[in-house]
Coordinates of C-alpha atoms and ligand atoms in Angstrom, one line a residue:
M1 CA 0.0 0.1 0.1
T2 CA 1.5 3.3 -1.1
V3 CA 1.8 5.7 1.9
S4 CA 2.4 9.3 1.5
I5 CA 4.3 11.8 3.9
H6 CA 3.6 15.8 3.0
G7 CA 6.8 18.4 3.2
I8 CA 7.4 21.2 1.6
G9 CA 8.8 21.0 -2.3
V10 CA 11.8 23.3 -2.6
S11 CA 13.6 22.2 -5.4
R12 CA 11.3 20.8 -8.7
G13 CA 11.6 17.3 -10.2
I14 CA 11.0 13.7 -9.5
A15 CA 13.1 11.4 -7.9
I16 CA 12.7 7.7 -7.5
G17 CA 15.4 5.8 -5.8
Q18 CA 16.5 3.8 -2.1
A19 CA 16.5 5.8 0.8
Y20 CA 19.9 6.7 2.3
I21 CA 18.9 7.8 6.0
R22 CA 21.7 9.7 7.6
G23 CA 21.7 10.0 11.3
R24 CA 22.1 13.5 13.0
N25 CA 25.4 15.4 12.9
Q26 CA 25.9 15.5 16.4
F27 CA 28.9 15.8 18.7
D28 CA 29.1 15.5 22.2
I29 CA 30.7 18.9 23.3
V30 CA 31.5 19.4 26.9
K31 CA 32.8 22.3 28.5
K32 CA 36.6 21.9 29.5
S33 CA 38.7 24.3 31.9
L34 CA 42.4 25.2 30.6
A35 CA 45.3 26.4 32.7
E36 CA 46.4 29.5 31.9
D37 CA 49.4 27.8 29.7
Q38 CA 47.0 26.1 27.5
I39 CA 45.2 29.0 26.1
E40 CA 47.7 29.9 23.5
Q41 CA 47.8 26.4 22.3
E42 CA 43.8 26.4 22.0
I43 CA 44.1 29.5 20.2
D44 CA 46.1 28.1 17.8
R45 CA 44.3 25.0 17.2
Y46 CA 40.9 26.9 16.7
R47 CA 42.5 29.2 13.8
R48 CA 43.9 26.0 12.2
A49 CA 40.1 24.4 12.1
I50 CA 39.0 27.5 10.9
A51 CA 41.7 27.6 7.9
M52 CA 40.9 23.7 7.4
A53 CA 37.6 24.6 7.0
V54 CA 38.1 27.7 4.6
A55 CA 40.4 25.1 2.6
Q56 CA 37.7 22.7 2.3
L57 CA 35.2 24.8 1.3
E58 CA 37.4 26.7 -1.6
Q59 CA 38.7 23.4 -2.8
L60 CA 34.9 22.3 -3.0
R61 CA 34.0 25.6 -5.0
D62 CA 36.9 25.3 -7.2
R63 CA 35.7 21.7 -8.6
T64 CA 32.4 23.0 -9.0
D65 CA 31.1 22.6 -12.5
H66 CA 31.6 25.9 -14.1
S67 CA 28.4 26.0 -15.7
L68 CA 26.7 26.1 -12.4
E69 CA 29.2 28.8 -10.9
S70 CA 27.4 32.1 -10.1
N71 CA 24.7 30.6 -7.5
V72 CA 26.4 27.7 -6.0
R73 CA 29.9 29.5 -6.1
S74 CA 28.5 32.6 -4.7
I75 CA 27.1 30.7 -1.6
I76 CA 30.3 29.1 -0.8
N77 CA 31.9 32.4 -1.0
T78 CA 29.6 33.6 1.7
H79 CA 30.4 30.7 3.9
V80 CA 34.0 31.5 3.4
L81 CA 33.5 35.1 4.1
M82 CA 31.4 34.0 7.3
L83 CA 34.4 31.9 8.6
N84 CA 36.8 35.1 8.0
D85 CA 34.4 37.3 10.0
T86 CA 35.1 38.6 13.5
A87 CA 32.1 36.8 14.7
F88 CA 33.7 33.7 13.7
V89 CA 37.2 34.3 14.6
Q90 CA 38.3 37.2 16.9
D91 CA 34.9 36.8 19.1
V92 CA 35.4 33.1 19.6
L93 CA 39.1 33.6 20.4
A94 CA 37.7 36.4 23.1
L95 CA 35.6 33.6 24.6
I96 CA 38.4 31.1 24.9
Q97 CA 40.5 33.6 26.8
A98 CA 37.7 35.3 28.8
Q99 CA 36.2 31.5 29.8
Q100 CA 39.6 29.5 29.7
C101 CA 37.7 27.1 27.9
N102 CA 38.1 24.6 24.9
A103 CA 37.5 26.1 21.4
E104 CA 34.5 23.6 20.6
W105 CA 32.9 25.1 23.9
A106 CA 33.7 28.6 22.7
L107 CA 32.3 27.9 19.3
L108 CA 29.2 26.3 20.6
Q109 CA 28.4 29.6 22.6
Q110 CA 28.9 31.9 20.0
R111 CA 26.8 30.0 17.5
D112 CA 24.0 29.7 19.7
A113 CA 24.3 33.7 20.3
L114 CA 24.5 34.4 16.6
V115 CA 21.6 32.1 16.3
K116 CA 19.4 33.6 18.4
I117 CA 19.9 37.2 16.5
F118 CA 18.9 35.5 13.2
E119 CA 15.8 33.8 14.6
H120 CA 14.4 37.2 15.5
M121 CA 14.7 38.6 12.0
E122 CA 11.3 38.9 10.6
D123 CA 12.3 38.8 6.9
D124 CA 12.5 35.2 5.6
Y125 CA 15.4 35.3 3.7
L126 CA 17.5 36.7 6.5
R127 CA 16.1 34.6 9.1
S128 CA 17.1 31.3 7.0
R129 CA 20.4 32.6 7.4
K130 CA 20.6 31.4 10.7
D131 CA 20.9 27.8 8.9
D132 CA 24.2 29.0 7.9
I133 CA 25.7 29.7 10.8
Y134 CA 24.9 26.1 11.9
H135 CA 26.2 24.7 8.9
I136 CA 29.8 26.2 9.1
S137 CA 30.0 25.8 12.9
S138 CA 29.5 22.1 12.2
Q139 CA 32.2 22.1 9.4
V140 CA 34.6 23.7 12.1
L141 CA 33.4 21.5 15.0
R142 CA 34.0 18.7 12.9
N143 CA 37.7 19.8 12.2
L144 CA 38.1 20.4 15.9
V145 CA 36.7 17.2 16.8
F146 CA 38.5 14.9 13.9
A147 CA 41.9 16.7 14.0
A148 CA 43.0 15.6 10.5
G149 CA 39.4 16.7 9.0
D150 CA 38.8 13.1 7.8
D151 CA 35.0 12.8 8.7
T152 CA 33.6 12.5 5.7
P153 CA 30.0 11.3 6.6
L154 CA 29.0 11.2 2.8
Q155 CA 31.6 9.3 1.8
N156 CA 30.1 6.3 0.5
S157 CA 28.5 6.0 -3.3
L158 CA 24.9 7.7 -3.0
A159 CA 24.4 7.4 -7.0
N160 CA 20.6 7.4 -7.5
T161 CA 19.4 7.2 -3.7
I162 CA 17.6 9.5 -1.9
V163 CA 19.2 11.1 0.9
I164 CA 17.6 11.8 3.9
A165 CA 18.8 13.4 6.9
H166 CA 18.0 16.2 9.6
E167 CA 20.2 18.8 8.3
L168 CA 22.5 19.2 5.3
S169 CA 24.7 22.0 4.7
P170 CA 25.2 23.7 1.4
A171 CA 28.8 22.0 1.1
E172 CA 27.3 18.7 1.5
I173 CA 24.9 19.3 -1.2
V174 CA 27.6 20.0 -3.6
V175 CA 29.1 16.4 -2.7
L176 CA 25.8 14.7 -2.8
H177 CA 25.6 16.5 -6.5
D178 CA 29.0 15.1 -7.7
Q179 CA 27.7 11.7 -6.4
H180 CA 24.6 11.9 -8.6
V181 CA 22.0 11.4 -6.0
A182 CA 18.6 11.2 -7.0
G183 CA 17.1 13.6 -4.4
I184 CA 17.1 15.1 -1.2
I185 CA 14.8 15.2 2.2
S186 CA 15.9 17.7 4.7
T187 CA 14.0 17.9 7.8
S188 CA 15.3 21.4 8.7
G189 CA 15.5 24.4 6.4
G190 CA 12.8 26.3 4.4
P191 CA 12.4 27.2 0.9
L192 CA 14.8 30.3 1.3
S193 CA 17.6 28.1 2.9
H194 CA 21.0 28.1 1.3
T195 CA 20.8 24.4 1.0
S196 CA 17.0 24.3 -0.7
I197 CA 18.9 27.3 -3.0
M198 CA 21.7 24.9 -3.5
A199 CA 19.4 22.3 -4.4
R200 CA 17.6 24.4 -7.0
S201 CA 20.6 25.5 -8.6
L202 CA 22.0 21.8 -9.1
G203 CA 18.8 20.7 -10.2
I204 CA 18.5 18.1 -7.5
P205 CA 14.7 17.4 -6.6
A206 CA 14.4 18.4 -2.7
V207 CA 11.6 18.4 0.0
V208 CA 12.3 19.8 3.5
G209 CA 10.1 19.0 6.4
G210 CA 8.6 15.4 6.3
R211 CA 9.8 14.5 9.9
Q212 CA 8.1 11.3 9.8
C213 CA 10.7 9.9 7.4
F214 CA 12.9 8.8 10.1
E215 CA 9.9 6.6 11.8
L216 CA 8.5 5.3 8.9
I217 CA 10.9 5.0 6.1
R218 CA 13.5 1.9 6.2
Q219 CA 17.2 2.0 5.2
G220 CA 17.3 1.1 1.7
E221 CA 13.3 1.5 1.3
T222 CA 12.3 2.5 -2.6
T223 CA 11.4 6.2 -2.1
I224 CA 9.5 8.6 -4.1
L225 CA 10.2 12.4 -4.0
D226 CA 7.9 15.0 -5.9
G227 CA 10.1 18.1 -5.5
E228 CA 7.1 20.4 -6.8
S229 CA 4.4 19.2 -4.1
G230 CA 6.3 18.3 -1.4
C231 CA 4.9 14.8 -1.6
I232 CA 7.3 12.0 -0.2
L233 CA 6.0 8.1 -1.0
F234 CA 7.2 4.7 0.0
D235 CA 6.0 1.1 -0.2
A236 CA 4.5 2.5 -3.5
D237 CA 2.7 -0.3 -6.0
K238 CA 3.9 -0.7 -9.5
T239 CA 1.6 1.6 -11.2
T240 CA 2.6 4.5 -8.8
I241 CA 5.9 4.1 -9.3
E242 CA 5.1 4.0 -13.0
H243 CA 3.3 7.1 -13.0
Y244 CA 6.1 9.1 -11.2
D245 CA 8.6 7.8 -13.6
T246 CA 6.7 9.2 -16.5
L247 CA 6.3 12.4 -14.5
G248 CA 9.9 12.6 -13.9
R249 CA 11.0 12.1 -17.3
R250 CA 8.4 14.6 -18.5
H251 CA 10.1 17.1 -16.1
K252 CA 13.5 16.5 -17.5
E253 CA 12.1 16.8 -21.0
R254 CA 10.8 19.8 -20.5
L255 CA 13.7 21.6 -18.3
A256 CA 16.0 20.6 -21.4
G257 CA 13.4 22.3 -23.5
L258 CA 13.4 25.8 -21.5
Q259 CA 17.2 25.9 -22.2
K260 CA 16.9 27.3 -25.6
L261 CA 14.6 30.5 -24.0
K262 CA 18.0 31.5 -22.4
G263 CA 18.8 34.9 -23.6
R264 CA 15.5 35.6 -25.4
P265 CA 12.9 38.3 -24.7
A266 CA 9.5 37.1 -23.1
V267 CA 7.2 37.5 -25.6
T268 CA 3.4 36.2 -25.7
R269 CA 2.3 34.0 -28.6
D270 CA 0.4 37.3 -29.9
Q271 CA 3.4 39.4 -29.7
H272 CA 2.8 41.2 -26.5
R273 CA 6.3 41.9 -25.0
I274 CA 6.2 41.2 -21.0
T275 CA 8.8 42.5 -18.9
L276 CA 10.8 39.9 -17.1
Q277 CA 13.2 41.2 -14.3
A278 CA 15.3 39.5 -11.5
N279 CA 15.1 40.1 -7.8
I280 CA 18.7 40.1 -6.3
E281 CA 20.1 40.1 -2.7
Q282 CA 23.8 40.5 -3.9
L283 CA 26.1 41.5 -6.8
E284 CA 26.7 37.8 -7.2
D285 CA 23.1 36.9 -8.4
I286 CA 23.1 39.5 -11.4
E287 CA 25.4 37.2 -13.3
A288 CA 23.4 34.4 -13.3
A289 CA 20.3 36.1 -13.8
L290 CA 21.6 37.8 -17.1
E291 CA 22.6 34.4 -18.5
L292 CA 18.8 33.6 -18.3
G293 CA 17.9 36.8 -20.3
I294 CA 16.3 39.6 -17.8
D295 CA 15.3 43.1 -18.7
G296 CA 16.9 44.4 -15.6
V297 CA 16.6 44.1 -12.0
G298 CA 13.2 44.9 -10.7
L299 CA 14.0 44.4 -6.9
Y300 CA 17.4 45.0 -5.2
R301 CA 17.2 43.9 -1.5
T302 CA 19.8 46.3 0.1
E303 CA 19.7 45.0 3.4
L304 CA 22.4 42.5 3.1
L305 CA 25.0 45.4 2.6
Y306 CA 23.7 46.5 5.9
L307 CA 23.4 43.2 7.8
Q308 CA 26.8 41.8 6.4
S309 CA 28.9 44.2 8.5
D310 CA 28.8 45.6 12.4
E311 CA 29.4 48.9 10.9
L312 CA 26.8 51.0 9.1
P313 CA 27.9 50.8 5.0
S314 CA 29.3 54.0 4.2
E315 CA 28.0 56.3 1.3
E316 CA 31.3 55.6 -0.9
L317 CA 31.0 51.5 -0.2
Q318 CA 27.3 51.8 -1.3
L319 CA 28.0 53.8 -4.4
D320 CA 30.7 51.2 -5.1
N321 CA 28.2 48.3 -4.9
Y322 CA 25.4 50.4 -6.9
T323 CA 27.9 51.1 -9.9
T324 CA 29.4 47.7 -10.0
A325 CA 25.7 46.3 -10.6
L326 CA 24.9 48.8 -13.0
R327 CA 28.3 47.8 -15.0
L328 CA 27.3 44.3 -14.6
L329 CA 23.7 44.8 -16.0
K330 CA 25.3 47.0 -19.0
G331 CA 22.4 49.7 -19.6
K332 CA 19.6 47.5 -18.2
P333 CA 17.5 49.3 -15.2
L334 CA 18.6 48.6 -11.5
T335 CA 15.5 49.0 -9.4
I336 CA 17.0 49.8 -5.5
R337 CA 14.5 49.3 -3.0
T338 CA 15.4 51.5 0.0
L339 CA 16.2 49.8 2.9
D340 CA 13.5 47.8 4.5
L341 CA 15.2 47.0 8.0
G342 CA 13.4 47.2 11.1
M343 CA 13.5 46.7 14.4
D344 CA 13.3 43.2 13.9
K345 CA 15.9 42.9 11.2
Q346 CA 18.3 45.3 12.6
H347 CA 21.9 46.5 12.1
A348 CA 24.1 45.7 14.7
T349 CA 24.5 49.1 15.9
S350 CA 20.9 49.3 17.2
L351 CA 21.1 45.8 19.0
G352 CA 20.1 45.7 22.5
Q353 CA 17.4 48.3 21.9
E354 CA 14.3 46.9 23.1
A355 CA 12.5 44.9 20.2
P356 CA 8.5 46.0 19.7
A357 CA 6.0 43.4 20.5
N358 CA 4.8 43.2 17.0
P359 CA 7.7 44.2 14.7
A360 CA 5.7 43.7 11.5
L361 CA 3.5 46.2 12.5
S362 CA 6.2 48.5 13.7
L363 CA 9.1 50.5 12.8
R364 CA 10.1 49.1 9.4
G365 CA 11.1 50.0 5.6
I366 CA 10.0 53.4 4.8
R367 CA 8.7 54.4 8.3
L368 CA 12.1 53.6 9.8
C369 CA 14.1 55.6 7.1
L370 CA 12.2 58.6 7.2
Q371 CA 12.6 58.8 11.1
D372 CA 16.2 57.8 11.0
L373 CA 17.8 60.4 8.6
E374 CA 21.1 59.9 9.6
L375 CA 21.0 56.1 8.5
F376 CA 18.6 57.1 5.4
T377 CA 20.9 60.2 3.9
P378 CA 24.0 58.0 2.8
H379 CA 22.0 55.3 1.2
L380 CA 19.8 57.7 -0.7
R381 CA 22.9 60.0 -1.7
A382 CA 24.7 56.7 -2.9
I383 CA 21.4 55.9 -5.0
L384 CA 21.3 59.3 -6.5
R385 CA 25.0 59.3 -7.2
A386 CA 24.9 55.9 -8.7
S387 CA 21.8 57.3 -11.0
H388 CA 24.5 59.3 -13.0
Y389 CA 26.3 55.6 -14.2
G390 CA 23.3 53.9 -15.5
P391 CA 19.5 53.9 -15.3
V392 CA 18.6 53.6 -11.6
K393 CA 14.8 53.8 -10.1
I394 CA 14.2 54.1 -6.3
M395 CA 11.6 51.7 -4.9
L396 CA 10.2 52.5 -1.5
P397 CA 9.0 49.8 0.7
M398 CA 6.0 49.5 3.1
I399 CA 4.1 52.4 2.0
S400 CA 1.0 52.8 4.1
T401 CA 0.1 56.7 3.5
L402 CA 0.1 59.4 1.0
H403 CA 2.0 61.3 3.6
E404 CA 5.0 59.1 3.2
I405 CA 5.1 59.5 -0.3
L406 CA 5.2 63.2 -0.1
Q407 CA 7.7 63.3 3.1
F408 CA 10.0 61.1 1.0
K409 CA 9.8 63.5 -2.2
N410 CA 10.4 66.3 -0.3
F411 CA 13.6 64.8 1.6
L412 CA 14.7 63.6 -1.9
A413 CA 14.4 67.0 -3.3
T414 CA 16.7 68.4 -0.2
L415 CA 19.1 65.8 -0.9
K416 CA 19.2 66.6 -4.5
S417 CA 20.2 70.5 -3.9
E418 CA 22.7 69.6 -1.6
L419 CA 24.3 67.4 -4.3
D420 CA 23.6 70.2 -7.2
A421 CA 25.5 72.4 -4.4
Q422 CA 28.2 70.0 -4.4
Q423 CA 28.5 69.8 -7.9
I424 CA 27.9 66.0 -7.9
R425 CA 26.1 64.6 -10.6
F426 CA 22.8 62.3 -10.6
D427 CA 19.8 61.9 -12.6
Q428 CA 17.6 64.4 -12.1
N429 CA 14.6 62.4 -13.4
I430 CA 15.3 59.5 -11.3
E431 CA 12.0 57.5 -11.2
I432 CA 10.7 56.8 -8.1
G433 CA 7.8 53.8 -7.3
G434 CA 6.1 52.7 -4.4
M435 CA 5.9 49.0 -3.2
I436 CA 2.3 47.9 -2.7
E437 CA 2.5 45.7 0.5
V438 CA 0.0 46.7 2.7
P439 CA -3.8 46.0 2.0
A440 CA -4.3 50.3 2.6
A441 CA -1.7 50.9 -0.2
A442 CA -3.3 48.6 -2.9
L443 CA -6.7 50.5 -2.1
C444 CA -5.4 53.8 -2.4
A445 CA -3.0 52.6 -5.3
R446 CA -5.1 54.8 -7.7
Q447 CA -4.3 57.9 -5.4
Y448 CA -0.5 57.1 -4.8
I449 CA 0.5 56.5 -8.4
T450 CA -0.4 59.9 -9.3
H451 CA 2.8 60.9 -7.2
L452 CA 4.6 58.1 -8.3
D453 CA 6.4 56.5 -11.5
F454 CA 5.3 53.2 -11.2
L455 CA 4.1 50.6 -8.6
S456 CA 5.5 47.1 -7.7
V457 CA 3.2 44.8 -5.7
G458 CA 5.3 42.9 -3.0
T459 CA 2.8 39.9 -2.4
N460 CA 5.1 38.3 0.2
D461 CA 4.0 40.9 2.7
L462 CA 0.7 42.1 0.9
I463 CA -0.6 38.2 1.5
Q464 CA 0.5 38.4 5.3
Y465 CA -1.1 41.7 6.1
T466 CA -4.1 41.1 4.2
L467 CA -4.8 37.4 5.7
A468 CA -3.2 38.5 8.9
I469 CA -0.8 35.6 8.9
D470 CA 2.9 36.1 10.2
R471 CA 5.0 34.9 7.3
T472 CA 7.6 33.5 9.3
D473 CA 5.2 31.8 11.8
D474 CA 5.1 27.9 10.7
T475 CA 2.1 27.2 12.6
I476 CA -0.3 28.9 10.3
N477 CA 1.5 28.8 7.0
Y478 CA -1.4 26.8 5.6
L479 CA -3.3 29.7 5.7
Y480 CA -0.7 31.3 3.0
D481 CA -2.9 31.8 0.1
P482 CA -2.4 33.7 -3.0
L483 CA -5.2 32.8 -4.7
H484 CA -7.7 34.1 -1.8
P485 CA -10.3 36.1 -3.4
A486 CA -9.3 39.2 -1.4
I487 CA -5.4 38.8 -2.7
L488 CA -7.0 38.9 -6.4
R489 CA -9.0 41.9 -5.7
L490 CA -6.4 43.9 -4.1
V491 CA -3.9 42.9 -7.0
H492 CA -6.6 43.7 -9.4
E493 CA -7.0 47.2 -7.9
V494 CA -3.4 47.8 -8.3
I495 CA -3.1 46.8 -11.9
Q496 CA -6.0 48.8 -12.9
A497 CA -4.5 52.1 -11.3
G498 CA -1.7 51.8 -13.4
R499 CA -4.0 51.0 -16.6
K500 CA -5.9 54.3 -15.8
H501 CA -2.7 56.4 -15.3
R502 CA -0.7 54.6 -18.0
K503 CA 2.3 53.9 -15.5
P504 CA 3.9 50.6 -15.2
V505 CA 3.1 47.8 -12.2
T506 CA 4.9 45.4 -11.5
M507 CA 5.0 42.3 -9.4
C508 CA 8.1 41.4 -7.4
G509 CA 6.9 39.1 -4.6
E510 CA 6.9 35.3 -5.0
M511 CA 3.9 35.1 -6.6
A512 CA 5.3 36.6 -9.5
G513 CA 7.8 33.6 -9.8
D514 CA 5.3 30.8 -9.9
P515 CA 4.9 29.6 -13.3
R516 CA 1.1 28.1 -12.1
L517 CA 0.1 31.6 -11.9
T518 CA 1.4 33.3 -14.7
R519 CA -1.3 33.0 -16.8
L520 CA -3.7 34.4 -14.2
L521 CA -1.4 37.5 -13.8
L522 CA -1.2 37.9 -17.6
S523 CA -5.3 37.7 -17.7
M524 CA -5.3 40.5 -15.0
G525 CA -3.2 42.5 -17.2
L526 CA 0.1 42.3 -15.4
R527 CA 2.9 43.0 -18.0
N528 CA 5.9 43.6 -15.7
F529 CA 7.4 40.7 -13.5
S530 CA 10.3 40.3 -11.3
M531 CA 11.7 37.1 -9.8
Q532 CA 14.1 35.2 -8.4
A533 CA 16.7 33.8 -11.3
H534 CA 15.6 30.1 -11.0
S535 CA 12.2 30.7 -12.2
I536 CA 12.8 33.0 -15.1
L537 CA 13.0 30.2 -17.8
E538 CA 9.6 28.6 -16.6
V539 CA 7.6 31.8 -16.4
K540 CA 9.1 32.8 -19.8
D541 CA 8.0 29.5 -21.4
V542 CA 4.5 29.8 -19.9
I543 CA 4.3 33.4 -21.2
A544 CA 5.8 32.2 -24.8
N545 CA 3.1 29.8 -24.7
S546 CA 0.2 32.0 -24.0
D547 CA -2.2 34.5 -26.0
F548 CA -2.3 38.1 -24.2
D549 CA -5.4 39.0 -25.7
A550 CA -7.4 35.8 -25.2
L551 CA -6.7 35.9 -21.7
Q552 CA -7.5 39.4 -21.2
A553 CA -10.8 38.2 -22.4
K554 CA -11.3 35.6 -19.6
S555 CA -10.5 38.4 -16.6
E556 CA -14.2 39.1 -16.4
A557 CA -14.9 35.3 -15.0
L558 CA -12.2 35.9 -12.5
T559 CA -14.0 39.0 -10.6
S560 CA -16.7 36.8 -10.1
L561 CA -15.2 34.0 -8.2
D562 CA -15.7 34.5 -4.8
T563 CA -13.9 31.4 -3.0
T564 CA -10.2 29.7 -3.4
A565 CA -11.7 27.0 -4.8
R566 CA -13.5 28.3 -7.3
I567 CA -10.3 30.5 -8.2
V568 CA -8.2 27.4 -8.5
D569 CA -10.5 25.8 -10.7
H570 CA -10.4 28.6 -13.1
V571 CA -6.6 28.9 -12.7
E572 CA -6.4 25.2 -13.8
M573 CA -8.7 25.8 -16.8
L574 CA -6.3 28.8 -17.9
N575 CA -3.1 26.3 -17.2
R576 CA -5.0 23.6 -19.5
Q577 CA -6.1 25.7 -22.4
S578 CA -3.8 26.1 -25.4
N579 CA -5.8 29.7 -25.9
Ligands
PEP1 C1 7.4 41.2 -0.8 O1 7.2 41.7 0.2 O2 6.5 40.6 -1.5 C2 8.6 41.3 -1.2 C3 9.0 41.3 -2.3 O3 9.5 42.4 -0.3 P1 10.4 41.2 0.8 O4 10.1 39.7 0.6 O5 11.9 41.6 0.6 O6 9.8 41.7 1.7
MG2 MG1 8.1 42.9 1.5

């Protein structure tokens, strides 16, 4: 009898293979007190473990297939940077000295302190960076525990198996890829963890969650994994295995077919040009996106620049970063989202301040920036100055009142005058857009757009605020529903506002990158999409196989649908039709 377990699909594709169940990567670390004269030796031991971890990662990075480069290499580079950071070197050494303890114990104290900081971040992407802290700590711990660094937990040949583990580091994913595993199930991590991003980049079908796997699946048992639905099956009958085998083959054929779309513009069958842009978090993301053929960057999340260092990034450092992005983009537009920091995902300089009871509803995004002009000024000046070197647009997060837009424009005018007085050049007509992430902003979009050059729908937050679900709270993630009638009505309202005033509306939340929703959004009149690079080819493919005008004709039907179930049927109908 086929038994199924449900997890979250994080990397599409079907895998069928024997289960390889790996136990927890645990070390029994106890605190040891050291004598004064042993400290120096312990410090050396820790430095050696760090150096060994850096060398191991660099070796892995350098043997990674060059066609996969950007994403994979940038994740490994991030880990190398973290290993060289004060937090992992000086701070741990200081703990060894202060507590006169063994390096393993000091590292664990530091790891737990860092994880606590990341855990309280509201942004999914940044919160999931706590997994990286675990991964790199484990790597150093392994080197400390197995002094020669000879612990190779995944050394056996795992070709065609489905690896089930409590946690897998991005570095281990590269090793698994080299070994040609069929699929991966990790009970920890989420869709935005680096482990998941890595699995997607390397094209390994993967599911996270599904904790019961450890109780229910036996070592070596034939297991099926669907990386799209998150379904894990075992004890499957012959017909089920055959069915999934066919699905897997079709998926691979489809992916192979998508490669021909690389570098091509997104055009519907009836010749409507659709804009496809990329969401990026760091410069390294640009190259990968460009290879796939994009029209620019529709969302540059600038927070990482602020969170990577204990010090606020200077105007010059930011200018350098933005101009490098422009250089890489070779004339394609760069939409810089102004800082979306809050008390929850705060910069090191504000740690220690009392956190608000409800961070998502507190001082974040544009609210924080308009209150803290010392923080905002170098940021905005750098953006303005960068605009002299290429097409830059400014995008404001978390707009909820007209006053914020007007206040921002006033402040921008002041900075422009200052730059003029200093004879520093910038684009006098730099475009300003507002993110629609709060229901109030969606409902007032027709008014806001008259003061702005464009709007961009941030569905991740819009869904959170409209449906009253904390996007970081796993207990209510089943309520997260992009097809809730209320969400579609709000999105419709924003698209109509753009149409009425002949100004562009983009969607840059995760909804824009879901190929199952592309036709629905086209039918609602959306022409500008911005998404993670890994979704670009699939969305481009759906666009290339759709008729914009025919889809538009079906938009009427949508407005009368009042339940998610009816909307799901409607979306399936749109996706089935060759239209
Ligand atoms: C959004 O809210 O949809 C969005 C794109 O912004 P972020 O995910 O960075 O909050
Ligand atoms: Mg947002």
